mmCIF file of C-alpha atoms and ligand atoms in Angstrom:
data_model
loop_
_atom_site.group_PDB
_atom_site.id
_atom_site.type_symbol
_atom_site.label_atom_id
_atom_site.label_comp_id
_atom_site.label_asym_id
_atom_site.label_seq_id
_atom_site.Cartn_x
_atom_site.Cartn_y
_atom_site.Cartn_z
ATOM 1 C CA MET A 1 -63.191 26.912 -177.789
ATOM 2 C CA ASN A 2 -64.990 24.347 -179.863
ATOM 3 C CA ALA A 3 -66.506 21.311 -178.185
ATOM 4 C CA LYS A 4 -67.446 19.895 -181.582
ATOM 5 C CA SER A 5 -63.744 19.571 -182.317
ATOM 6 C CA LYS A 6 -63.781 16.576 -179.935
ATOM 7 C CA CYS A 7 -64.654 13.973 -182.553
ATOM 8 C CA LYS A 8 -62.880 11.048 -180.998
ATOM 9 C CA PRO A 9 -61.493 10.293 -177.503
ATOM 10 C CA ALA A 10 -57.930 11.049 -178.665
ATOM 11 C CA ASP A 11 -59.049 14.685 -179.128
ATOM 12 C CA LEU A 12 -59.430 15.047 -175.389
ATOM 13 C CA ALA A 13 -56.668 16.996 -173.669
ATOM 14 C CA ILE A 14 -56.058 14.194 -171.190
ATOM 15 C CA LEU A 15 -55.149 11.965 -174.152
ATOM 16 C CA GLY A 16 -52.948 14.556 -175.857
ATOM 17 C CA GLY A 17 -55.497 16.789 -177.651
ATOM 18 C CA GLU A 18 -55.852 20.547 -177.313
ATOM 19 C CA ALA A 19 -57.639 21.844 -174.208
ATOM 20 C CA LEU A 20 -61.170 23.121 -174.764
ATOM 21 C CA PHE A 21 -60.443 26.376 -172.927
ATOM 22 C CA ALA A 22 -57.232 28.382 -173.136
ATOM 23 C CA GLN A 23 -57.573 29.533 -169.510
ATOM 24 C CA LYS A 24 -58.707 27.687 -166.409
ATOM 25 C CA LEU A 25 -62.378 28.183 -165.545
ATOM 26 C CA PRO A 26 -62.420 28.373 -161.735
ATOM 27 C CA ALA A 27 -64.986 26.546 -159.636
ATOM 28 C CA GLY A 28 -65.561 29.478 -157.229
ATOM 29 C CA GLN A 29 -67.570 32.627 -157.738
ATOM 30 C CA VAL A 30 -64.830 35.254 -158.376
ATOM 31 C CA ASN A 31 -67.324 38.124 -158.187
ATOM 32 C CA ILE A 32 -64.904 41.056 -158.165
ATOM 33 C CA PRO A 33 -66.305 44.606 -158.208
ATOM 34 C CA GLU A 34 -64.965 47.172 -160.679
ATOM 35 C CA TRP A 35 -61.821 48.974 -159.510
ATOM 36 C CA GLU A 36 -63.460 52.443 -159.763
ATOM 37 C CA ARG A 37 -66.171 51.446 -157.285
ATOM 38 C CA PHE A 38 -63.648 49.979 -154.898
ATOM 39 C CA GLU A 39 -61.452 53.074 -155.153
ATOM 40 C CA LYS A 40 -64.451 55.305 -154.394
ATOM 41 C CA ILE A 41 -65.622 53.379 -151.345
ATOM 42 C CA SER A 42 -62.152 52.898 -149.890
ATOM 43 C CA THR A 43 -61.079 56.541 -150.261
ATOM 44 C CA GLY A 44 -62.865 57.291 -146.993
ATOM 45 C CA ILE A 45 -60.757 54.674 -145.229
ATOM 46 C CA PHE A 46 -57.608 56.572 -146.207
ATOM 47 C CA GLU A 47 -59.136 59.934 -145.318
ATOM 48 C CA ARG A 48 -60.295 58.717 -141.917
ATOM 49 C CA LYS A 49 -57.054 56.765 -141.367
ATOM 50 C CA TYR A 50 -59.149 54.120 -139.683
ATOM 51 C CA TYR A 51 -58.658 50.645 -141.081
ATOM 52 C CA SER A 52 -59.879 48.143 -138.582
ATOM 53 C CA ASN A 53 -61.976 47.295 -135.616
ATOM 54 C CA HIS A 54 -65.589 48.004 -136.270
ATOM 55 C CA GLY A 55 -65.185 51.222 -138.213
ATOM 56 C CA PRO A 56 -68.001 53.006 -140.068
ATOM 57 C CA LEU A 57 -67.947 50.667 -143.089
ATOM 58 C CA ALA A 58 -68.041 47.556 -140.899
ATOM 59 C CA GLN A 59 -70.964 49.059 -138.997
ATOM 60 C CA GLU A 60 -72.787 49.839 -142.235
ATOM 61 C CA PHE A 61 -72.101 46.327 -143.509
ATOM 62 C CA GLU A 62 -73.563 44.847 -140.318
ATOM 63 C CA GLU A 63 -76.681 46.999 -140.685
ATOM 64 C CA ARG A 64 -77.132 45.826 -144.268
ATOM 65 C CA LEU A 65 -76.678 42.210 -143.201
ATOM 66 C CA ILE A 66 -79.307 42.647 -140.503
ATOM 67 C CA ALA A 67 -81.670 43.940 -143.209
ATOM 68 C CA LEU A 68 -80.818 40.990 -145.486
ATOM 69 C CA PHE A 69 -81.228 38.327 -142.790
ATOM 70 C CA GLY A 70 -84.011 39.984 -140.792
ATOM 71 C CA THR A 71 -82.138 39.116 -137.575
ATOM 72 C CA LYS A 72 -81.550 41.284 -134.518
ATOM 73 C CA HIS A 73 -77.778 40.918 -134.779
ATOM 74 C CA ALA A 74 -75.174 40.221 -137.434
ATOM 75 C CA CYS A 75 -71.716 40.281 -135.845
ATOM 76 C CA THR A 76 -69.034 40.386 -138.522
ATOM 77 C CA VAL A 77 -65.887 38.353 -137.932
ATOM 78 C CA THR A 78 -62.628 37.731 -139.799
ATOM 79 C CA ASN A 79 -63.940 34.577 -141.471
ATOM 80 C CA ALA A 80 -66.513 31.843 -140.839
ATOM 81 C CA THR A 81 -63.926 29.504 -139.322
ATOM 82 C CA ILE A 82 -63.292 32.050 -136.577
ATOM 83 C CA GLY A 83 -67.033 32.698 -136.328
ATOM 84 C CA LEU A 84 -67.751 29.002 -135.750
ATOM 85 C CA ALA A 85 -64.925 28.729 -133.225
ATOM 86 C CA LEU A 86 -66.099 31.805 -131.307
ATOM 87 C CA ALA A 87 -69.719 30.634 -131.373
ATOM 88 C CA SER A 88 -68.612 27.229 -130.054
ATOM 89 C CA LYS A 89 -66.605 28.894 -127.287
ATOM 90 C CA ILE A 90 -69.234 31.309 -125.969
ATOM 91 C CA SER A 91 -72.466 29.327 -126.316
ATOM 92 C CA GLY A 92 -72.346 27.847 -122.825
ATOM 93 C CA LEU A 93 -70.625 24.604 -123.833
ATOM 94 C CA LYS A 94 -67.722 23.335 -121.746
ATOM 95 C CA PRO A 95 -64.493 21.694 -122.936
ATOM 96 C CA GLY A 96 -65.140 17.969 -123.157
ATOM 97 C CA ASP A 97 -68.788 18.377 -124.151
ATOM 98 C CA ARG A 98 -69.772 16.422 -127.236
ATOM 99 C CA VAL A 99 -71.452 17.946 -130.288
ATOM 100 C CA ILE A 100 -73.304 16.072 -133.031
ATOM 101 C CA VAL A 101 -71.982 17.304 -136.372
ATOM 102 C CA PRO A 102 -72.116 15.928 -139.924
ATOM 103 C CA ALA A 103 -68.857 14.465 -141.243
ATOM 104 C CA PHE A 104 -69.779 15.569 -144.777
ATOM 105 C CA THR A 105 -68.683 19.179 -144.396
ATOM 106 C CA PHE A 106 -65.705 21.487 -144.739
ATOM 107 C CA ALA A 107 -62.931 20.889 -142.205
ATOM 108 C CA ALA A 108 -63.604 24.246 -140.510
ATOM 109 C CA THR A 109 -66.965 23.082 -139.132
ATOM 110 C CA VAL A 110 -65.336 20.345 -137.093
ATOM 111 C CA GLN A 111 -62.029 22.103 -136.457
ATOM 112 C CA ALA A 112 -63.940 24.964 -134.828
ATOM 113 C CA LEU A 113 -65.359 22.517 -132.298
ATOM 114 C CA THR A 114 -61.904 21.112 -131.620
ATOM 115 C CA TRP A 115 -60.519 24.620 -131.172
ATOM 116 C CA ALA A 116 -63.159 25.225 -128.486
ATOM 117 C CA GLY A 117 -62.258 21.971 -126.703
ATOM 118 C CA LEU A 118 -65.454 20.225 -127.825
ATOM 119 C CA ILE A 119 -65.643 16.663 -129.109
ATOM 120 C CA PRO A 120 -67.345 15.838 -132.411
ATOM 121 C CA VAL A 121 -69.871 13.025 -132.609
ATOM 122 C CA PHE A 122 -70.009 12.298 -136.330
ATOM 123 C CA CYS A 123 -73.384 12.029 -137.972
ATOM 124 C CA ASP A 124 -74.354 10.715 -141.394
ATOM 125 C CA VAL A 125 -76.428 12.767 -143.859
ATOM 126 C CA ASP A 126 -79.491 12.342 -146.011
ATOM 127 C CA PRO A 127 -78.580 10.967 -149.480
ATOM 128 C CA LEU A 128 -80.870 13.390 -151.317
ATOM 129 C CA THR A 129 -80.186 16.691 -149.522
ATOM 130 C CA HIS A 130 -76.626 15.919 -148.288
ATOM 131 C CA THR A 131 -77.582 17.432 -144.916
ATOM 132 C CA MET A 132 -78.054 16.108 -141.386
ATOM 133 C CA THR A 133 -81.582 15.164 -140.365
ATOM 134 C CA ALA A 134 -83.193 14.243 -137.056
ATOM 135 C CA GLN A 135 -83.294 10.682 -138.398
ATOM 136 C CA THR A 136 -79.533 10.552 -138.896
ATOM 137 C CA ALA A 137 -78.809 12.385 -135.618
ATOM 138 C CA ALA A 138 -81.263 10.702 -133.229
ATOM 139 C CA PRO A 139 -79.549 7.264 -133.019
ATOM 140 C CA LEU A 140 -76.374 8.967 -131.753
ATOM 141 C CA LEU A 141 -78.279 10.080 -128.660
ATOM 142 C CA ASN A 142 -78.597 6.429 -127.684
ATOM 143 C CA GLY A 143 -75.115 5.448 -128.850
ATOM 144 C CA PRO A 144 -71.940 4.839 -126.840
ATOM 145 C CA ASP A 145 -70.909 8.539 -126.999
ATOM 146 C CA SER A 146 -74.306 9.854 -125.934
ATOM 147 C CA ARG A 147 -73.459 10.730 -122.345
ATOM 148 C CA GLU A 148 -71.779 14.105 -122.814
ATOM 149 C CA ILE A 149 -73.683 15.190 -125.936
ATOM 150 C CA ARG A 150 -74.708 18.796 -125.260
ATOM 151 C CA ALA A 151 -75.244 20.293 -128.708
ATOM 152 C CA ILE A 152 -76.030 19.800 -132.377
ATOM 153 C CA LEU A 153 -74.155 21.759 -135.042
ATOM 154 C CA GLY A 154 -76.077 21.465 -138.323
ATOM 155 C CA VAL A 155 -74.672 22.496 -141.698
ATOM 156 C CA HIS A 156 -76.857 24.029 -144.426
ATOM 157 C CA LEU A 157 -74.767 22.473 -147.138
ATOM 158 C CA TRP A 158 -74.873 24.043 -150.615
ATOM 159 C CA GLY A 159 -77.321 26.659 -149.224
ATOM 160 C CA ASN A 160 -80.057 24.096 -148.544
ATOM 161 C CA ALA A 161 -81.567 23.832 -145.075
ATOM 162 C CA CYS A 162 -80.851 20.819 -142.965
ATOM 163 C CA ASP A 163 -83.874 19.325 -141.277
ATOM 164 C CA ILE A 164 -84.341 22.401 -139.047
ATOM 165 C CA GLU A 165 -87.729 21.738 -137.425
ATOM 166 C CA SER A 166 -87.034 18.103 -136.578
ATOM 167 C CA LEU A 167 -83.542 18.895 -135.308
ATOM 168 C CA ASP A 168 -85.035 21.674 -133.195
ATOM 169 C CA ALA A 169 -87.574 19.243 -131.716
ATOM 170 C CA LEU A 170 -84.815 16.714 -131.039
ATOM 171 C CA ALA A 171 -82.626 19.358 -129.398
ATOM 172 C CA ARG A 172 -85.492 20.543 -127.184
ATOM 173 C CA GLU A 173 -86.395 16.989 -126.170
ATOM 174 C CA HIS A 174 -82.819 16.311 -125.050
ATOM 175 C CA GLY A 175 -81.969 19.784 -123.747
ATOM 176 C CA LEU A 176 -79.281 20.384 -126.384
ATOM 177 C CA LEU A 177 -77.994 23.594 -127.875
ATOM 178 C CA LEU A 178 -78.703 23.819 -131.614
ATOM 179 C CA PHE A 179 -76.642 26.079 -133.861
ATOM 180 C CA PHE A 180 -75.779 26.111 -137.537
ATOM 181 C CA ASP A 181 -72.931 26.451 -139.984
ATOM 182 C CA ALA A 182 -74.648 28.553 -142.657
ATOM 183 C CA ALA A 183 -71.403 29.315 -144.526
ATOM 184 C CA HIS A 184 -73.059 28.472 -147.864
ATOM 185 C CA ALA A 185 -76.478 29.944 -147.156
ATOM 186 C CA VAL A 186 -76.057 33.724 -147.350
ATOM 187 C CA GLY A 187 -79.276 35.222 -148.693
ATOM 188 C CA CYS A 188 -81.105 31.879 -148.805
ATOM 189 C CA THR A 189 -84.409 31.114 -147.119
ATOM 190 C CA HIS A 190 -86.073 28.151 -145.478
ATOM 191 C CA LYS A 191 -89.889 28.188 -145.565
ATOM 192 C CA GLY A 192 -89.599 31.836 -146.572
ATOM 193 C CA ILE A 193 -87.491 32.766 -143.528
ATOM 194 C CA SER A 194 -83.903 33.913 -144.062
ATOM 195 C CA PHE A 195 -81.108 31.870 -142.632
ATOM 196 C CA GLY A 196 -79.701 33.623 -139.600
ATOM 197 C CA ASN A 197 -82.938 33.134 -137.686
ATOM 198 C CA PHE A 198 -82.596 29.463 -136.823
ATOM 199 C CA GLY A 199 -81.094 27.837 -133.757
ATOM 200 C CA ALA A 200 -79.115 29.813 -131.174
ATOM 201 C CA CYS A 201 -76.999 31.359 -133.942
ATOM 202 C CA GLU A 202 -75.920 30.794 -137.532
ATOM 203 C CA VAL A 203 -72.480 31.449 -138.973
ATOM 204 C CA PHE A 204 -72.032 32.750 -142.531
ATOM 205 C CA SER A 205 -68.952 32.929 -144.731
ATOM 206 C CA PHE A 206 -68.028 35.785 -147.062
ATOM 207 C CA HIS A 207 -65.027 34.002 -148.519
ATOM 208 C CA ALA A 208 -63.792 35.188 -151.921
ATOM 209 C CA ALA A 209 -65.238 32.145 -153.686
ATOM 210 C CA HIS A 210 -68.736 32.668 -152.223
ATOM 211 C CA ALA A 211 -71.740 34.561 -153.581
ATOM 212 C CA LEU A 212 -71.340 37.385 -151.064
ATOM 213 C CA ASN A 213 -67.684 38.110 -150.551
ATOM 214 C CA SER A 214 -65.613 40.485 -148.469
ATOM 215 C CA THR A 215 -62.337 38.844 -149.654
ATOM 216 C CA GLU A 216 -62.284 36.914 -146.377
ATOM 217 C CA GLY A 217 -65.034 37.375 -143.839
ATOM 218 C CA GLY A 218 -67.934 35.945 -141.951
ATOM 219 C CA CYS A 219 -70.602 36.768 -139.466
ATOM 220 C CA VAL A 220 -72.468 35.282 -136.539
ATOM 221 C CA ALA A 221 -76.179 36.076 -136.886
ATOM 222 C CA THR A 222 -78.503 35.656 -133.942
ATOM 223 C CA ASN A 223 -81.662 36.963 -132.331
ATOM 224 C CA ASP A 224 -80.187 36.439 -128.854
ATOM 225 C CA ASP A 225 -78.956 39.740 -127.343
ATOM 226 C CA GLU A 226 -76.630 38.149 -124.824
ATOM 227 C CA LEU A 227 -75.088 35.766 -127.321
ATOM 228 C CA ALA A 228 -74.432 38.677 -129.698
ATOM 229 C CA GLU A 229 -72.795 40.619 -126.884
ATOM 230 C CA ARG A 230 -70.567 37.661 -126.126
ATOM 231 C CA VAL A 231 -69.513 37.429 -129.773
ATOM 232 C CA ARG A 232 -68.692 41.150 -129.859
ATOM 233 C CA ASN A 233 -66.753 40.750 -126.663
ATOM 234 C CA ILE A 234 -64.654 37.736 -127.658
ATOM 235 C CA ARG A 235 -63.940 38.938 -131.213
ATOM 236 C CA SER A 236 -62.370 42.201 -130.075
ATOM 237 C CA SER A 237 -59.255 40.603 -128.540
ATOM 238 C CA TYR A 238 -59.321 42.907 -125.527
ATOM 239 C CA GLY A 239 -62.950 42.472 -124.466
ATOM 240 C CA ARG A 240 -65.459 45.103 -125.612
ATOM 241 C CA HIS A 241 -67.348 45.482 -122.371
ATOM 242 C CA ALA A 242 -67.398 43.641 -119.123
ATOM 243 C CA THR A 243 -71.180 43.260 -119.466
ATOM 244 C CA VAL A 244 -71.126 39.558 -120.284
ATOM 245 C CA PRO A 245 -68.481 37.095 -119.184
ATOM 246 C CA ILE A 246 -66.497 35.219 -121.844
ATOM 247 C CA PRO A 247 -64.025 32.413 -121.202
ATOM 248 C CA VAL A 248 -61.093 33.790 -123.236
ATOM 249 C CA ASN A 249 -60.419 36.591 -125.648
ATOM 250 C CA ALA A 250 -59.659 36.101 -129.305
ATOM 251 C CA ASN A 251 -59.151 38.297 -132.333
ATOM 252 C CA GLY A 252 -61.909 37.871 -134.872
ATOM 253 C CA ARG A 253 -62.080 41.470 -136.028
ATOM 254 C CA PHE A 254 -63.440 42.475 -139.415
ATOM 255 C CA SER A 255 -61.433 45.178 -141.173
ATOM 256 C CA GLU A 256 -62.653 48.259 -143.015
ATOM 257 C CA MET A 257 -61.153 46.939 -146.262
ATOM 258 C CA GLN A 258 -63.157 43.744 -145.863
ATOM 259 C CA ALA A 259 -66.279 45.830 -145.215
ATOM 260 C CA ALA A 260 -65.612 47.984 -148.302
ATOM 261 C CA PHE A 261 -65.428 44.889 -150.475
ATOM 262 C CA GLY A 262 -68.440 43.350 -148.717
ATOM 263 C CA LEU A 263 -70.613 46.450 -149.220
ATOM 264 C CA LEU A 264 -69.934 46.403 -152.954
ATOM 265 C CA SER A 265 -70.597 42.688 -153.069
ATOM 266 C CA LEU A 266 -73.917 43.267 -151.290
ATOM 267 C CA GLU A 267 -74.888 45.815 -153.969
ATOM 268 C CA ASP A 268 -74.166 43.199 -156.638
ATOM 269 C CA PHE A 269 -75.606 40.294 -154.680
ATOM 270 C CA PRO A 270 -79.125 40.102 -156.243
ATOM 271 C CA GLU A 271 -77.700 40.283 -159.751
ATOM 272 C CA ASN A 272 -74.952 37.762 -158.984
ATOM 273 C CA CYS A 273 -77.485 35.317 -157.513
ATOM 274 C CA ALA A 274 -79.776 35.727 -160.531
ATOM 275 C CA ARG A 275 -76.825 35.035 -162.855
ATOM 276 C CA ASN A 276 -75.833 32.039 -160.747
ATOM 277 C CA ALA A 277 -79.376 30.686 -161.076
ATOM 278 C CA ARG A 278 -79.247 31.058 -164.858
ATOM 279 C CA ARG A 279 -75.909 29.238 -164.954
ATOM 280 C CA PHE A 280 -77.256 26.453 -162.779
ATOM 281 C CA HIS A 281 -80.284 25.939 -165.032
ATOM 282 C CA ALA A 282 -78.115 26.058 -168.159
ATOM 283 C CA TYR A 283 -76.009 23.196 -166.764
ATOM 284 C CA ALA A 284 -79.031 21.224 -165.573
ATOM 285 C CA ASP A 285 -80.786 21.621 -168.953
ATOM 286 C CA GLY A 286 -77.638 20.867 -170.941
ATOM 287 C CA LEU A 287 -77.030 17.623 -169.056
ATOM 288 C CA LYS A 288 -80.564 16.471 -168.278
ATOM 289 C CA ALA A 289 -80.485 13.692 -170.851
ATOM 290 C CA VAL A 290 -77.211 12.241 -169.540
ATOM 291 C CA PRO A 291 -77.770 9.183 -167.360
ATOM 292 C CA GLY A 292 -75.955 8.958 -164.052
ATOM 293 C CA LEU A 293 -75.830 12.683 -163.262
ATOM 294 C CA ARG A 294 -78.030 14.187 -160.545
ATOM 295 C CA PHE A 295 -77.974 17.921 -159.830
ATOM 296 C CA LEU A 296 -78.626 19.196 -156.315
ATOM 297 C CA GLN A 297 -81.653 21.448 -156.751
ATOM 298 C CA ALA A 298 -82.672 24.330 -154.497
ATOM 299 C CA SER A 299 -85.881 23.700 -152.551
ATOM 300 C CA PRO A 300 -88.799 24.974 -154.644
ATOM 301 C CA GLY A 301 -90.108 28.423 -153.697
ATOM 302 C CA GLU A 302 -87.065 29.358 -151.596
ATOM 303 C CA ARG A 303 -84.650 32.207 -152.244
ATOM 304 C CA HIS A 304 -81.255 30.726 -153.097
ATOM 305 C CA ASN A 305 -77.804 32.073 -153.949
ATOM 306 C CA HIS A 306 -76.903 29.167 -156.301
ATOM 307 C CA GLN A 307 -73.308 29.714 -155.282
ATOM 308 C CA TYR A 308 -72.447 26.119 -156.087
ATOM 309 C CA VAL A 309 -73.296 23.942 -159.061
ATOM 310 C CA ILE A 310 -73.207 20.523 -157.438
ATOM 311 C CA LEU A 311 -73.955 17.182 -159.006
ATOM 312 C CA GLU A 312 -73.540 13.517 -158.186
ATOM 313 C CA VAL A 313 -71.877 11.178 -160.657
ATOM 314 C CA ASP A 314 -73.153 7.602 -160.580
ATOM 315 C CA GLU A 315 -70.377 5.538 -162.157
ATOM 316 C CA LYS A 316 -72.669 2.673 -163.148
ATOM 317 C CA ASP A 317 -75.036 4.825 -165.212
ATOM 318 C CA PHE A 318 -72.615 7.513 -166.391
ATOM 319 C CA GLY A 319 -69.914 5.031 -167.374
ATOM 320 C CA LEU A 320 -67.007 6.701 -165.566
ATOM 321 C CA CYS A 321 -66.452 7.551 -161.928
ATOM 322 C CA ARG A 322 -66.433 11.142 -160.614
ATOM 323 C CA ASP A 323 -62.648 11.224 -160.307
ATOM 324 C CA ASP A 324 -62.088 10.169 -163.926
ATOM 325 C CA LEU A 325 -64.644 12.703 -165.165
ATOM 326 C CA ALA A 326 -62.979 15.412 -163.042
ATOM 327 C CA ARG A 327 -59.528 14.473 -164.422
ATOM 328 C CA ILE A 328 -60.837 14.753 -167.982
ATOM 329 C CA LEU A 329 -62.500 18.117 -167.288
ATOM 330 C CA ASN A 330 -59.451 19.491 -165.476
ATOM 331 C CA ALA A 331 -57.260 18.661 -168.463
ATOM 332 C CA GLU A 332 -59.655 20.760 -170.570
ATOM 333 C CA ASN A 333 -59.128 23.669 -168.109
ATOM 334 C CA VAL A 334 -62.485 23.146 -166.419
ATOM 335 C CA SER A 335 -61.994 23.205 -162.628
ATOM 336 C CA ALA A 336 -64.342 20.403 -161.734
ATOM 337 C CA ARG A 337 -63.617 18.912 -158.355
ATOM 338 C CA GLY A 338 -64.816 16.643 -155.643
ATOM 339 C CA HIS A 339 -65.804 18.092 -152.317
ATOM 340 C CA PHE A 340 -65.036 17.202 -148.714
ATOM 341 C CA MET A 341 -63.147 13.996 -149.370
ATOM 342 C CA PRO A 342 -62.563 12.041 -147.383
ATOM 343 C CA GLY A 343 -65.311 12.836 -144.866
ATOM 344 C CA MET A 344 -64.116 14.405 -141.613
ATOM 345 C CA HIS A 345 -64.588 11.072 -139.809
ATOM 346 C CA ARG A 346 -61.784 9.653 -142.002
ATOM 347 C CA CYS A 347 -59.456 12.666 -141.658
ATOM 348 C CA PRO A 348 -56.666 12.937 -139.109
ATOM 349 C CA PRO A 349 -56.780 13.457 -136.171
ATOM 350 C CA TYR A 350 -60.418 12.315 -135.974
ATOM 351 C CA ARG A 351 -60.045 8.904 -137.631
ATOM 352 C CA ASP A 352 -57.417 7.972 -135.002
ATOM 353 C CA ARG A 353 -59.188 9.527 -132.022
ATOM 354 C CA PHE A 354 -62.639 8.229 -132.974
ATOM 355 C CA PRO A 355 -62.185 5.000 -134.982
ATOM 356 C CA GLN A 356 -65.767 4.034 -134.139
ATOM 357 C CA TYR A 357 -67.019 6.372 -136.920
ATOM 358 C CA VAL A 358 -64.636 5.369 -139.694
ATOM 359 C CA HIS A 359 -66.958 2.691 -141.110
ATOM 360 C CA ALA A 360 -70.203 4.046 -139.637
ATOM 361 C CA LEU A 361 -71.212 6.698 -142.209
ATOM 362 C CA PRO A 362 -72.081 4.974 -145.501
ATOM 363 C CA VAL A 363 -73.943 7.883 -147.096
ATOM 364 C CA THR A 364 -71.098 10.303 -146.353
ATOM 365 C CA ASP A 365 -68.582 7.851 -147.823
ATOM 366 C CA ARG A 366 -70.696 7.434 -150.951
ATOM 367 C CA LEU A 367 -71.109 11.202 -151.433
ATOM 368 C CA CYS A 368 -67.388 11.787 -150.957
ATOM 369 C CA GLU A 369 -66.846 9.578 -154.008
ATOM 370 C CA ARG A 370 -69.654 11.011 -156.157
ATOM 371 C CA VAL A 371 -70.131 14.718 -155.510
ATOM 372 C CA MET A 372 -68.630 17.140 -158.007
ATOM 373 C CA GLN A 373 -68.642 20.935 -158.322
ATOM 374 C CA LEU A 374 -68.689 22.609 -161.738
ATOM 375 C CA PRO A 375 -67.459 26.134 -162.518
ATOM 376 C CA SER A 376 -69.881 28.995 -161.918
ATOM 377 C CA GLY A 377 -69.423 32.661 -161.081
ATOM 378 C CA GLN A 378 -68.671 35.877 -162.863
ATOM 379 C CA ILE A 379 -66.340 34.692 -165.588
ATOM 380 C CA VAL A 380 -68.330 31.630 -166.667
ATOM 381 C CA THR A 381 -70.397 32.466 -169.759
ATOM 382 C CA ASP A 382 -73.292 30.694 -171.477
ATOM 383 C CA GLU A 383 -70.821 29.663 -174.159
ATOM 384 C CA HIS A 384 -68.503 28.099 -171.576
ATOM 385 C CA ILE A 385 -71.402 26.145 -170.089
ATOM 386 C CA ALA A 386 -72.571 24.957 -173.511
ATOM 387 C CA GLY A 387 -68.998 23.787 -174.171
ATOM 388 C CA ILE A 388 -68.724 21.994 -170.820
ATOM 389 C CA CYS A 389 -72.089 20.272 -171.305
ATOM 390 C CA ALA A 390 -71.139 19.130 -174.809
ATOM 391 C CA LEU A 391 -67.863 17.827 -173.399
ATOM 392 C CA VAL A 392 -69.574 15.881 -170.595
ATOM 393 C CA ARG A 393 -72.067 14.381 -173.096
ATOM 394 C CA PHE A 394 -69.137 13.402 -175.309
ATOM 395 C CA VAL A 395 -67.360 11.775 -172.357
ATOM 396 C CA HIS A 396 -70.495 9.809 -171.471
ATOM 397 C CA GLU A 397 -70.941 8.628 -175.072
ATOM 398 C CA HIS A 398 -67.330 7.367 -175.160
ATOM 399 C CA ALA A 399 -67.166 6.245 -171.544
ATOM 400 C CA GLU A 400 -66.206 2.645 -172.232
ATOM 401 C CA GLU A 401 -63.334 3.548 -174.539
ATOM 402 C CA LEU A 402 -62.182 6.308 -172.204
ATOM 403 C CA SER A 403 -62.261 4.051 -169.193
ATOM 404 C CA LYS A 404 -59.837 1.684 -170.923
ATOM 405 C CA ALA A 405 -57.644 4.542 -172.172
ATOM 406 C CA LEU A 406 -57.383 6.086 -168.704
ATOM 407 C CA GLN A 407 -56.385 2.788 -167.157
ATOM 408 C CA ALA A 408 -53.732 2.100 -169.796
HETATM 409 C C1 LIG B 1 -69.416 24.390 -144.769
HETATM 410 C C2 LIG B 1 -68.343 25.411 -144.507
HETATM 411 N N1 LIG B 1 -68.167 25.858 -143.261
HETATM 412 C C3 LIG B 1 -67.229 26.775 -142.963
HETATM 413 C C4 LIG B 1 -66.402 27.282 -143.933
HETATM 414 C C5 LIG B 1 -65.313 28.247 -143.562
HETATM 415 O O1 LIG B 1 -65.496 29.490 -144.142
HETATM 416 P P1 LIG B 1 -64.316 30.565 -144.125
HETATM 417 O O2 LIG B 1 -63.460 30.285 -145.309
HETATM 418 O O3 LIG B 1 -65.017 31.895 -144.233
HETATM 419 O O4 LIG B 1 -63.571 30.437 -142.850
HETATM 420 C C6 LIG B 1 -66.550 26.850 -145.263
HETATM 421 C C7 LIG B 1 -65.695 27.386 -146.333
HETATM 422 O O5 LIG B 1 -65.977 27.272 -147.502
HETATM 423 C C8 LIG B 1 -67.528 25.879 -145.554
HETATM 424 O O6 LIG B 1 -67.666 25.376 -146.802
#
């Protein structure tokens, strides 16, 4: 790898030169524990011959999550998509109820509502934080779809809190349920309080590409005893107890193998987050002089997992649009990519069912064109980051020439 070898645009891989990196640098975390540790922790699974369904490792993992979040309950589930769907199903909402939700999010946030028979009311986001605020949500309560709105589902995108206090006040004023997709926010805090403690419940993801990973996995965290009991009941597929009624059963169980992986990932979590933070700052420092790039910063003073390195590319100031920059980086084996494009309001089936939102979310549309994720995680070294930053600076310096070359 030698970024200095890019002396002229023709040296770029997209124009026929040699790629900067021999192997692809992935965008996700890829925090894999050492085999010996995994072998040790999973031996007990084989000895006990108990693989699934809330075994001892899953119970231990839940206890550790409760300690991390400081919540009364942390109910592990197969993944966050299932967790969001189950939470939507058992929170007292009825099929046909409408839920305010940002369109700038992963498909699972909205699909979970659909799975539970709920109807999304798409909300725009704040241009600086990328999250829903009371200001972006409130007008919907007076809009044409306001009649059956019964809930707000906020998303703590990139691990940063959406406007929790104002959304809470809005929800109380209108008698709405408030709950959160906290898939990105494991281990993060808002005003010093861990996520997991806000709204009726918060749903986390332990997907392989996230800072805390159990290969696949998720959890519904809550301080509400009855809600937790409902989650435990619906996730078990046969109903755990008859103590609380649930509308249908599902299977959202968390296996012992997932728990084994998750427990190791929890051990490594502080170190992984600290390394993520160093990577983030290395990128931000390396590119601070480049016009047209804005990094999404963590809120000052908060604990953060820095699981994503997210920036916005302003075509006018940078000289190339996000997609062209991503194409150039991808050719160099740097997995840079856009996120959540198009917004959910423009994705089928929603764009056809709810055409009223297609042109109603200008900030979401703008972010879908500008947001980019850069590689972070275990295998990304300081040297890689220095190389990527040098490459991006080079691209900016030759933007005009490159723009013409890419169009040719
Ligand atoms: C905002 C958001 N919500 C939900 C999910 C779904 O998580 P999972 O893959 O654990 O189902 C993701 C996945 O990355 C996500 O980004």
